[in-house]
Amino acid sequence: MDMEVNRVLQLRYYIEMALWIWTLSILSCFCITLSRNEELKFFQSATELNHLTVDNDTGIIYLGMVNALYQLTKNLDEIAHVKTGPSKDNKKCTPPIDENQCKEAVLTDNYNKLLLLNKVDKTIVVCGSLFKGICAIRDLENITKQKYYVDSSGEKSFVASNDENVSTVGLITSLNNDRVLFVGKGNGPNDNGIIISTRQLYERDGKDIFEMYTDSAAVKSAYHSSSTQQFVAVFEDKNYVYFIFNQQEKQPVNNRTLIARLCKDDAHYYSYFEMDLGCKDDDGAYDHCHSAYVTTPGEELAESMAQQRQTTDALSDDKVLLALFSKVNKDNGSLKSAMCVFSLRHINEKMEKNRNDCYTKKNTSSFYKLFAAENPCASHGLNASKNFPCGSEHLPYLLGSKNGVIEKPVLQKEGMNLTAVTVAVENGHTVAFLGTSDGKILKTLHQPRCPSLDTHQHLKVFPVVRGPKVNTVFEVRPHQCRVQGDNHFPSPAGHSISDTSQDALAFLATWAHCWLISSWLLTNTPRSFFAGQPSSHCSTSL
């Protein structure tokens, strides 16, 4: 009995001590909050944000808006501002616009379609929707300095889509000692039909800047009535460039998400291959991709994916693709979203198997040649795919297959679209930050060893952002306490409420400190863009 009384008194003492520590933490964090509030800044513009990119070496932020470009410091102070529109234009007219020849020209907004850093040349490539999607090159250190802009080169200079509702993606990379621009864009009603192309960034061999690298360095549709594309992402890995896009086929009606790959140094697109990229649950396929992100996974996720594929290969260089999808229930119109994770190695292996099957005329029913009716596959020998890893003129090219890769969702949400994703790897954990169509940010942690802990949390409610696409930049730093969910207080990482009073004291003391910091994060994040970080003793990682 006496032991029980002593235990109760001891526990009461520890709780009282914890409350004192909690009170001191409140005062301490209140002061921290006041000082940090002064550090936090935000930036808002009068027009819609189309693209955002950051120079990781300098921290300078570049914003592509409707009718404007902005250059900001890492603290969101304005360095420079350039007006890019509106200007008199008409989608049917060829620039330069002559009002005598183009009487339909009216003041038209300029949507930013591409905003790409070329750090090797210390320039930034900017493309807009005006004037058939032509581009300019500006100085990286001062965007008001325009280094190249020509609006009279004709069709060869039409790079981006001139339709504000049709997406464009781009990538600047090295190719044969040159710098080139890979572009993917949908084929709008007043477009030139070029869907994917490689563009020059220098005047060379009689070709102008932004002209196609070679005459055949493109995927061009002879007509746009059979299908329409909305590009989601472009990225490079080793010798390949990849495009992810949604394709709506009209006869028969069918929505597909595809991943396309080509060798970077393939000037004729002999290596081009596309196939389905599927995310599917028990209720069927998610048929529309909204965002994708490629990264090297944390140890836990890499090991989990290796176990699923029953391989013991080293995965240190095996990247993963995280993609956000949605689907609409045809019966009741309800919206459902999901995140699927793909192994880039698995994608490449599937593409190579498909190429080999086509070159050996095996299982050919799933193959097609772009914008052609005939089956392209034929017997070219057992080793054709290995002997010609980037294709060849004598092999079928501009190939596609409906036999792609399919993964099950690792996260599902109802009633909203998941629209943006970025990833951080911390202490072997893969943490994903997701943007939603209703203006929220979700933070997720994939823990394959503890499936019950796979969870998500609303970190911050932002105002609803309107527009076809928003690129968001998150900066994630190492911390040490875990937020458990919407209606839960945060807990110290690696701790839970224990029966021992000593652990209870440690838990309550750390819990108070982490709760205050997390509350500060949730209530003091500015509306548009934010800078700053919480205490190094606290984490908001799930």
Coordinates of C-alpha atoms in Angstrom, one line a residue:
M1 CA 0.0 0.0 0.0
D2 CA 2.8 2.4 1.0
M3 CA 4.6 1.6 -2.3
E4 CA 1.5 2.4 -4.2
V5 CA 1.1 5.8 -2.4
N6 CA 4.8 6.6 -3.0
R7 CA 4.3 5.8 -6.7
V8 CA 1.3 8.1 -6.9
L9 CA 3.2 10.9 -5.1
Q10 CA 6.2 10.4 -7.3
L11 CA 4.2 10.5 -10.4
R12 CA 2.4 13.6 -9.1
Y13 CA 5.8 15.3 -8.4
Y14 CA 7.0 14.5 -11.9
I15 CA 3.8 15.8 -13.5
E16 CA 4.1 19.1 -11.5
M17 CA 7.7 19.4 -12.6
A18 CA 6.7 18.8 -16.2
L19 CA 4.0 21.5 -15.9
W20 CA 6.7 24.0 -14.7
I21 CA 8.9 23.0 -17.6
W22 CA 6.0 23.4 -19.9
T23 CA 5.3 26.9 -18.6
L24 CA 8.9 27.9 -19.1
S25 CA 8.8 26.4 -22.6
I26 CA 5.7 28.5 -23.4
L27 CA 7.5 31.7 -22.4
S28 CA 10.7 30.7 -24.2
C29 CA 8.9 29.7 -27.4
F30 CA 6.7 32.8 -27.2
C31 CA 9.8 34.9 -27.5
I32 CA 11.2 32.7 -30.3
T33 CA 7.9 33.1 -32.1
L34 CA 8.0 36.8 -31.9
S35 CA 11.5 37.0 -33.2
R36 CA 10.8 34.4 -36.0
N37 CA 7.7 36.3 -37.1
E38 CA 9.9 39.2 -37.9
E39 CA 12.1 37.0 -40.1
L40 CA 9.3 35.5 -42.1
K41 CA 8.3 37.2 -45.3
F42 CA 5.9 36.6 -48.1
F43 CA 5.4 37.7 -51.7
Q44 CA 2.2 38.1 -53.6
S45 CA 1.6 39.2 -57.2
A46 CA -1.3 40.6 -59.0
T47 CA -1.5 37.8 -61.6
E48 CA -1.5 34.1 -61.6
L49 CA 1.7 32.1 -60.9
N50 CA 2.6 29.7 -63.7
H51 CA 6.1 28.5 -62.8
L52 CA 8.7 28.8 -60.1
T53 CA 12.3 27.8 -60.1
V54 CA 15.2 28.3 -57.7
D55 CA 18.9 28.7 -58.3
N56 CA 20.2 26.4 -55.5
D57 CA 23.7 28.0 -55.6
T58 CA 22.5 31.5 -54.9
G59 CA 19.0 30.9 -53.4
I60 CA 17.6 33.4 -56.0
I61 CA 13.9 32.6 -56.9
Y62 CA 12.5 33.1 -60.4
L63 CA 8.7 33.4 -60.9
G64 CA 6.9 33.1 -64.2
M65 CA 3.5 34.8 -63.9
V66 CA 0.8 35.8 -66.3
N67 CA 2.2 39.0 -68.0
A68 CA 5.2 39.2 -65.7
L69 CA 8.5 37.7 -64.5
Y70 CA 10.0 38.3 -61.1
Q71 CA 13.4 37.7 -59.6
L72 CA 13.5 37.5 -55.8
T73 CA 16.1 37.0 -53.1
K74 CA 16.0 33.9 -50.9
N75 CA 14.2 36.1 -48.4
L76 CA 11.5 37.0 -51.0
D77 CA 12.7 40.5 -51.6
E78 CA 12.2 41.7 -55.1
I79 CA 15.4 42.1 -57.2
A80 CA 13.8 42.7 -60.6
H81 CA 10.5 42.7 -62.4
V82 CA 9.8 42.4 -66.1
K83 CA 6.4 43.0 -67.8
T84 CA 5.8 40.4 -70.5
G85 CA 2.2 41.2 -71.6
P86 CA -0.5 41.8 -72.5
S87 CA 0.2 42.4 -76.2
K88 CA -1.9 42.4 -79.4
D89 CA -2.0 38.8 -80.7
N90 CA -4.3 36.2 -82.2
K91 CA -3.6 32.4 -82.0
K92 CA -4.2 32.1 -85.8
C93 CA -1.7 34.9 -86.8
T94 CA 2.0 34.4 -87.4
P95 CA 4.3 36.9 -85.6
P96 CA 5.4 39.6 -85.9
I97 CA 1.8 40.8 -85.6
D98 CA 0.8 43.3 -88.3
E99 CA -2.6 44.7 -87.5
N100 CA -3.2 45.3 -91.2
Q101 CA -2.8 41.6 -91.9
C102 CA -4.1 40.3 -88.6
K103 CA -7.2 42.3 -88.0
E104 CA -8.4 39.8 -85.4
A105 CA -5.5 40.7 -83.1
V106 CA -6.6 41.9 -79.6
L107 CA -4.8 42.5 -76.3
T108 CA -3.9 39.0 -75.1
D109 CA -2.4 37.8 -71.8
N110 CA 1.0 36.2 -71.9
Y111 CA 1.0 32.9 -69.9
N112 CA 4.5 31.8 -68.9
K113 CA 5.0 28.3 -70.5
L114 CA 8.7 27.6 -69.7
L115 CA 11.1 29.1 -67.1
L116 CA 14.4 27.2 -67.3
L117 CA 17.8 27.9 -65.8
N118 CA 20.8 27.5 -68.0
K119 CA 23.5 27.9 -65.3
V120 CA 26.3 26.9 -67.6
D121 CA 25.7 30.0 -69.7
K122 CA 24.3 32.1 -66.8
T123 CA 21.1 32.6 -68.6
I124 CA 17.4 31.8 -68.2
V125 CA 15.1 30.6 -71.0
V126 CA 11.6 32.1 -70.9
C127 CA 8.8 31.0 -73.2
G128 CA 5.3 32.5 -73.3
S129 CA 1.9 31.8 -74.9
L130 CA 2.1 34.9 -77.1
F131 CA 3.2 34.8 -80.7
K132 CA 2.9 31.1 -81.3
G133 CA 5.0 30.2 -78.2
I134 CA 8.3 31.9 -79.1
C135 CA 11.0 32.1 -76.4
A136 CA 13.6 34.6 -75.1
I137 CA 17.0 34.2 -73.4
R138 CA 17.6 36.5 -70.4
D139 CA 20.5 37.1 -68.0
L140 CA 20.4 34.9 -65.0
E141 CA 21.7 37.6 -62.7
N142 CA 19.4 40.3 -64.0
I143 CA 16.3 39.2 -65.8
T144 CA 15.7 42.7 -67.2
K145 CA 18.6 42.1 -69.6
Q146 CA 17.3 40.3 -72.7
K147 CA 20.1 38.5 -74.5
Y148 CA 18.1 37.0 -77.3
Y149 CA 14.6 37.5 -78.7
V150 CA 13.5 37.2 -82.3
D151 CA 9.8 37.2 -83.4
S152 CA 10.4 37.0 -87.2
S153 CA 11.9 33.5 -87.7
G154 CA 8.7 31.8 -88.5
E155 CA 7.5 28.3 -87.6
K156 CA 11.0 27.0 -86.7
S157 CA 11.0 29.3 -83.6
F158 CA 7.5 28.2 -82.3
V159 CA 8.6 26.3 -79.2
A160 CA 5.8 26.3 -76.6
S161 CA 2.1 25.9 -76.8
N162 CA 0.2 29.2 -77.5
D163 CA -2.8 27.8 -75.7
E164 CA -3.1 28.8 -72.1
N165 CA -4.9 25.6 -71.3
V166 CA -2.3 23.3 -73.0
S167 CA 0.8 22.5 -70.8
T168 CA 4.4 22.7 -71.9
V169 CA 7.4 21.1 -70.2
G170 CA 11.1 21.6 -70.8
L171 CA 14.6 20.5 -69.9
I172 CA 18.0 22.0 -70.6
T173 CA 20.9 19.5 -70.7
S174 CA 24.2 18.8 -72.4
L175 CA 24.4 17.0 -75.8
N176 CA 27.6 16.5 -77.8
N177 CA 29.4 19.5 -76.1
D178 CA 26.3 21.6 -76.7
R179 CA 23.5 22.8 -74.5
V180 CA 20.0 21.8 -75.9
L181 CA 16.4 22.2 -74.9
F182 CA 14.0 19.2 -74.8
V183 CA 10.4 20.3 -75.0
G184 CA 7.1 18.5 -74.7
K185 CA 3.8 20.2 -75.4
G186 CA 0.2 19.3 -76.3
N187 CA -1.1 19.8 -79.8
G188 CA -3.6 22.6 -79.5
P189 CA -6.1 23.6 -82.3
N190 CA -3.8 26.4 -83.6
D191 CA -0.5 24.6 -83.0
N192 CA 2.2 23.4 -85.4
G193 CA 1.7 19.7 -84.5
I194 CA 5.2 19.3 -82.9
I195 CA 4.7 17.4 -79.6
I196 CA 8.2 16.6 -78.5
S197 CA 11.3 18.2 -79.9
T198 CA 15.0 19.0 -79.3
R199 CA 15.9 22.6 -79.7
Q200 CA 19.2 24.4 -80.2
L201 CA 20.4 27.0 -77.7
Y202 CA 23.3 28.3 -79.9
E203 CA 23.5 29.5 -83.5
R204 CA 25.4 26.7 -85.2
D205 CA 25.6 24.9 -88.6
G206 CA 23.3 27.4 -90.2
K207 CA 20.6 26.9 -87.6
D208 CA 19.1 29.6 -85.4
I209 CA 18.6 29.6 -81.6
F210 CA 15.4 27.6 -80.7
E211 CA 15.4 25.8 -84.1
M212 CA 15.2 22.0 -84.0
Y213 CA 18.5 20.4 -83.4
T214 CA 18.0 18.3 -86.5
D215 CA 15.1 18.2 -88.9
S216 CA 14.1 14.9 -87.5
A217 CA 14.6 15.6 -83.8
A218 CA 10.9 15.8 -83.1
V219 CA 7.7 13.8 -82.6
K220 CA 5.2 15.5 -84.9
S221 CA 1.5 14.7 -85.3
A222 CA 0.1 14.8 -88.8
Y223 CA -3.2 15.7 -87.3
H224 CA -4.5 16.5 -83.8
S225 CA -8.0 15.2 -84.0
S226 CA -7.2 11.6 -83.0
S227 CA -5.8 12.4 -79.5
T228 CA -4.7 15.3 -77.3
Q229 CA -1.8 15.4 -74.9
Q230 CA -1.3 17.2 -71.6
F231 CA 2.4 17.0 -70.5
V232 CA 3.1 16.6 -66.8
A233 CA 6.8 16.3 -66.4
V234 CA 10.2 15.9 -68.1
F235 CA 13.4 14.6 -66.4
E236 CA 16.7 13.1 -67.3
D237 CA 18.6 10.1 -65.9
K238 CA 22.0 9.0 -67.2
N239 CA 21.7 8.8 -71.1
Y240 CA 17.9 9.1 -71.2
V241 CA 15.3 11.9 -71.3
Y242 CA 11.8 10.9 -70.1
F243 CA 8.4 12.6 -70.6
I244 CA 5.2 11.9 -68.7
F245 CA 2.0 13.0 -70.2
N246 CA -1.8 12.3 -70.3
Q247 CA -3.3 11.4 -73.6
Q248 CA -7.0 11.5 -74.4
E249 CA -7.9 9.3 -77.3
K250 CA -11.1 10.1 -79.1
Q251 CA -11.8 6.9 -81.1
P252 CA -12.5 5.0 -79.0
V253 CA -12.6 7.3 -76.0
N254 CA -9.8 6.4 -73.6
N255 CA -7.7 8.3 -71.1
R256 CA -4.1 7.1 -70.7
T257 CA -1.0 8.2 -68.8
L258 CA 2.2 7.5 -70.6
I259 CA 5.9 7.6 -70.0
A260 CA 8.2 8.2 -73.0
R261 CA 11.9 7.7 -73.2
L262 CA 14.6 8.6 -75.7
C263 CA 18.4 8.7 -75.8
K264 CA 19.7 12.2 -75.2
D265 CA 22.2 11.9 -78.1
D266 CA 19.6 10.4 -80.6
A267 CA 19.3 13.2 -83.1
H268 CA 16.7 11.3 -85.2
Y269 CA 14.4 9.9 -82.4
Y270 CA 15.1 6.3 -83.4
S271 CA 15.1 5.4 -79.7
Y272 CA 11.7 7.0 -78.9
F273 CA 9.5 4.6 -76.9
E274 CA 6.3 5.2 -75.0
M275 CA 4.2 3.0 -72.8
D276 CA 1.5 3.1 -70.2
L277 CA 2.3 4.3 -66.7
G278 CA -0.5 2.9 -64.6
C279 CA -1.8 3.5 -61.0
K280 CA -4.6 1.1 -60.1
D281 CA -6.5 -0.1 -57.1
D282 CA -9.3 -2.7 -56.7
D283 CA -11.8 -0.2 -58.2
G284 CA -9.9 0.3 -61.4
A285 CA -7.3 2.6 -62.9
Y286 CA -6.5 6.2 -62.1
D287 CA -6.5 7.6 -65.6
H288 CA -5.1 11.2 -65.1
C289 CA -1.7 12.1 -63.8
H290 CA -1.2 15.6 -62.2
S291 CA 2.4 15.7 -61.0
A292 CA 5.5 13.6 -60.8
Y293 CA 8.8 13.7 -59.0
V294 CA 12.0 11.6 -59.4
T295 CA 14.4 11.1 -56.5
T296 CA 16.7 8.6 -54.9
P297 CA 14.7 6.9 -52.2
G298 CA 15.5 6.4 -48.5
E299 CA 16.8 3.1 -47.3
E300 CA 13.5 1.8 -46.0
L301 CA 11.6 2.5 -49.3
A302 CA 14.5 1.1 -51.4
E303 CA 14.6 -2.1 -49.4
S304 CA 10.8 -2.5 -49.5
M305 CA 10.8 -2.1 -53.3
A306 CA 13.6 -4.6 -53.7
Q307 CA 11.7 -7.1 -51.5
Q308 CA 8.6 -6.6 -53.6
R309 CA 10.6 -7.3 -56.8
Q310 CA 12.5 -10.2 -55.1
T311 CA 15.9 -8.9 -56.0
T312 CA 19.1 -8.5 -54.0
D313 CA 20.7 -6.0 -56.4
A314 CA 22.3 -2.9 -54.9
L315 CA 19.8 -0.1 -55.1
S316 CA 22.1 2.8 -54.3
D317 CA 21.6 4.3 -57.8
D318 CA 18.0 3.1 -58.3
K319 CA 15.7 6.1 -58.5
V320 CA 12.0 6.2 -57.9
L321 CA 9.2 8.1 -59.6
L322 CA 6.4 9.4 -57.4
A323 CA 3.3 10.3 -59.4
L324 CA -0.1 11.7 -58.4
F325 CA -3.2 10.5 -60.1
S326 CA -6.9 11.0 -60.0
K327 CA -10.1 9.4 -61.4
V328 CA -13.8 10.2 -61.4
N329 CA -16.4 7.7 -60.6
K330 CA -18.6 7.5 -63.7
D331 CA -21.7 6.5 -61.7
N332 CA -21.8 9.2 -59.0
G333 CA -19.2 11.7 -60.2
S334 CA -17.1 11.4 -57.0
L335 CA -13.4 12.3 -57.2
K336 CA -10.6 10.1 -55.9
S337 CA -6.8 10.7 -55.9
A338 CA -3.8 8.5 -55.3
M339 CA 0.0 8.5 -55.1
C340 CA 1.9 5.6 -56.8
V341 CA 5.6 4.9 -56.5
F342 CA 7.5 3.4 -59.5
S343 CA 11.1 2.1 -59.7
L344 CA 12.9 3.8 -62.6
R345 CA 14.9 0.6 -63.0
H346 CA 11.7 -1.4 -63.4
I347 CA 10.4 1.1 -66.0
N348 CA 13.6 0.8 -68.0
E349 CA 13.6 -3.0 -67.8
K350 CA 10.0 -3.1 -69.0
M351 CA 10.8 -0.8 -71.9
E352 CA 13.7 -3.0 -72.9
K353 CA 11.6 -6.1 -72.7
N354 CA 9.0 -4.4 -74.9
R355 CA 11.6 -3.4 -77.4
N356 CA 12.9 -6.9 -77.6
D357 CA 9.4 -8.3 -78.0
C358 CA 8.7 -6.0 -80.9
Y359 CA 12.0 -6.6 -82.6
T360 CA 11.5 -10.4 -82.4
K361 CA 7.8 -10.2 -83.3
K362 CA 6.6 -11.6 -80.0
N363 CA 3.3 -10.5 -78.4
T364 CA 2.9 -7.8 -80.9
S365 CA -0.7 -7.0 -80.4
S366 CA 0.1 -4.3 -77.8
F367 CA 2.5 -2.4 -80.0
Y368 CA 1.8 0.6 -82.3
K369 CA 3.6 3.2 -84.3
L370 CA 2.8 6.8 -83.4
F371 CA 0.2 8.3 -85.8
A372 CA 0.1 5.2 -88.0
A373 CA -2.4 2.3 -88.3
E374 CA -0.1 -0.6 -89.2
N375 CA 1.6 -2.8 -86.6
P376 CA 5.3 -1.9 -86.7
C377 CA 6.9 -5.0 -85.3
A378 CA 9.0 -7.5 -87.3
S379 CA 11.8 -10.0 -86.8
H380 CA 15.2 -8.3 -86.6
G381 CA 17.1 -10.9 -84.7
L382 CA 17.4 -11.9 -81.0
N383 CA 20.0 -9.3 -80.1
A384 CA 18.7 -6.2 -81.9
S385 CA 17.6 -4.4 -78.8
K386 CA 21.0 -5.0 -77.2
N387 CA 23.1 -4.2 -80.3
F388 CA 21.1 -1.0 -80.9
P389 CA 20.2 0.4 -77.5
C390 CA 19.2 3.7 -79.0
G391 CA 17.4 2.2 -82.0
S392 CA 18.4 2.5 -85.6
E393 CA 17.0 3.6 -88.9
H394 CA 16.5 0.0 -90.0
L395 CA 14.4 -0.8 -86.8
P396 CA 10.9 0.4 -86.3
Y397 CA 10.8 3.7 -84.4
L398 CA 8.5 6.1 -82.7
L399 CA 7.2 3.0 -81.0
G400 CA 4.6 2.6 -78.3
S401 CA 3.1 -0.2 -76.2
K402 CA -0.1 -0.5 -74.2
N403 CA 1.8 -3.0 -72.0
G404 CA 3.4 -0.8 -69.5
V405 CA 4.0 -0.7 -65.7
I406 CA 1.3 -0.8 -63.1
E407 CA 1.6 -0.1 -59.4
K408 CA -0.9 0.0 -56.5
P409 CA -1.4 3.3 -54.6
V410 CA 0.5 4.0 -51.4
L411 CA -1.8 6.8 -50.5
Q412 CA -5.4 7.6 -51.5
K413 CA -7.6 10.6 -50.9
E414 CA -11.2 11.3 -51.7
G415 CA -12.9 14.6 -52.8
M416 CA -9.8 16.4 -54.0
N417 CA -7.0 16.3 -56.5
L418 CA -3.4 15.8 -55.4
T419 CA -1.7 18.3 -57.7
A420 CA 2.0 18.8 -56.7
V421 CA 4.7 16.6 -55.1
T422 CA 8.2 17.0 -53.8
V423 CA 10.3 14.7 -51.7
A424 CA 12.9 14.8 -49.0
V425 CA 15.0 11.9 -47.6
E426 CA 15.8 12.2 -43.9
N427 CA 17.5 9.5 -41.7
G428 CA 16.6 6.8 -44.3
H429 CA 13.0 7.8 -44.4
T430 CA 11.3 9.0 -47.6
V431 CA 9.0 12.0 -46.8
A432 CA 6.7 13.4 -49.5
F433 CA 5.0 16.8 -49.5
L434 CA 1.8 16.9 -51.5
G435 CA -0.1 20.0 -52.7
T436 CA -3.9 19.6 -53.2
S437 CA -6.5 21.3 -55.4
D438 CA -8.2 22.9 -52.4
G439 CA -5.0 24.7 -51.3
K440 CA -3.6 22.4 -48.6
I441 CA -0.2 20.8 -48.1
L442 CA 0.0 17.2 -46.9
K443 CA 3.1 15.6 -45.5
T444 CA 3.4 11.9 -45.8
L445 CA 5.9 9.3 -44.5
H446 CA 6.1 5.9 -46.1
Q447 CA 7.0 3.3 -43.5
P448 CA 6.9 -0.1 -45.2
R449 CA 7.8 -1.9 -42.0
C450 CA 4.9 -0.4 -40.1
P451 CA 2.0 0.0 -42.6
S452 CA -0.3 1.2 -39.8
L453 CA 1.9 4.3 -39.4
D454 CA 1.5 5.4 -43.0
T455 CA -0.3 8.6 -42.4
H456 CA -0.6 12.2 -43.5
Q457 CA -1.2 15.5 -41.9
H458 CA -2.5 18.9 -43.0
L459 CA 0.5 21.1 -42.3
K460 CA -1.0 24.4 -43.6
V461 CA -4.1 25.5 -45.3
F462 CA -3.2 27.8 -48.2
P463 CA -5.7 29.9 -50.2
V464 CA -7.0 28.0 -53.2
V465 CA -4.6 28.5 -56.1
R466 CA -6.3 28.8 -59.5
G467 CA -4.6 27.7 -62.7
P468 CA -3.7 24.7 -64.7
K469 CA -0.4 24.0 -62.9
V470 CA 1.5 25.3 -59.9
N471 CA 5.1 24.3 -59.2
T472 CA 5.8 24.5 -55.5
V473 CA 9.2 24.5 -53.8
F474 CA 9.6 23.1 -50.3
E475 CA 12.7 23.1 -48.2
V476 CA 12.9 20.3 -45.7
R477 CA 15.4 20.3 -42.8
P478 CA 16.4 17.6 -40.3
H479 CA 14.4 17.6 -37.1
Q480 CA 13.5 15.3 -34.3
C481 CA 9.8 15.1 -33.3
R482 CA 6.8 13.6 -35.0
V483 CA 3.4 15.0 -35.8
Q484 CA 0.9 12.2 -35.6
G485 CA -2.2 13.6 -37.3
D486 CA -4.9 16.3 -37.7
N487 CA -6.3 16.0 -34.2
H488 CA -3.2 14.8 -32.3
F489 CA -0.5 16.7 -30.5
P490 CA 3.1 16.0 -31.7
S491 CA 5.3 13.6 -29.9
P492 CA 9.1 13.3 -29.6
A493 CA 10.6 11.0 -32.2
G494 CA 11.1 7.6 -30.8
H495 CA 9.0 8.2 -27.7
S496 CA 5.6 7.2 -26.6
I497 CA 3.7 7.6 -23.3
S498 CA 5.2 5.0 -21.0
D499 CA 4.1 3.6 -17.7
T500 CA 7.3 4.7 -16.0
S501 CA 7.2 8.2 -14.5
Q502 CA 10.7 9.0 -15.7
D503 CA 9.6 8.5 -19.3
A504 CA 6.4 10.4 -18.6
L505 CA 8.5 13.4 -17.5
A506 CA 10.8 13.2 -20.5
F507 CA 7.8 12.9 -22.8
L508 CA 5.8 15.8 -21.3
A509 CA 8.8 18.1 -21.3
T510 CA 9.7 17.4 -24.9
W511 CA 6.1 17.2 -26.0
A512 CA 5.4 20.8 -24.6
H513 CA 8.4 22.2 -26.5
C514 CA 7.5 20.4 -29.8
W515 CA 3.8 21.3 -29.5
L516 CA 4.6 24.9 -29.3
I517 CA 7.0 24.9 -32.2
S518 CA 4.6 22.9 -34.3
S519 CA 1.7 25.3 -33.4
W520 CA 4.0 28.2 -34.4
L521 CA 4.5 26.5 -37.8
L522 CA 0.8 25.9 -38.3
T523 CA -0.3 29.4 -37.4
N524 CA 2.5 31.7 -38.6
T525 CA 3.2 30.5 -42.2
P526 CA 2.5 33.3 -44.6
R527 CA -0.1 32.9 -47.4
S528 CA 2.0 32.7 -50.5
F529 CA 5.7 31.7 -50.1
F530 CA 7.5 31.2 -46.8
A531 CA 11.0 31.1 -45.4
G532 CA 12.3 30.1 -42.0
Q533 CA 12.6 26.9 -40.1
P534 CA 11.5 25.4 -36.7
S535 CA 13.7 24.6 -33.8
S536 CA 16.4 22.0 -34.5
H537 CA 14.9 20.0 -31.6
C538 CA 11.6 19.6 -33.2
S539 CA 10.3 17.9 -36.4
T540 CA 7.1 17.9 -38.3
S541 CA 8.0 14.7 -40.1
L542 CA 5.3 12.0 -39.8

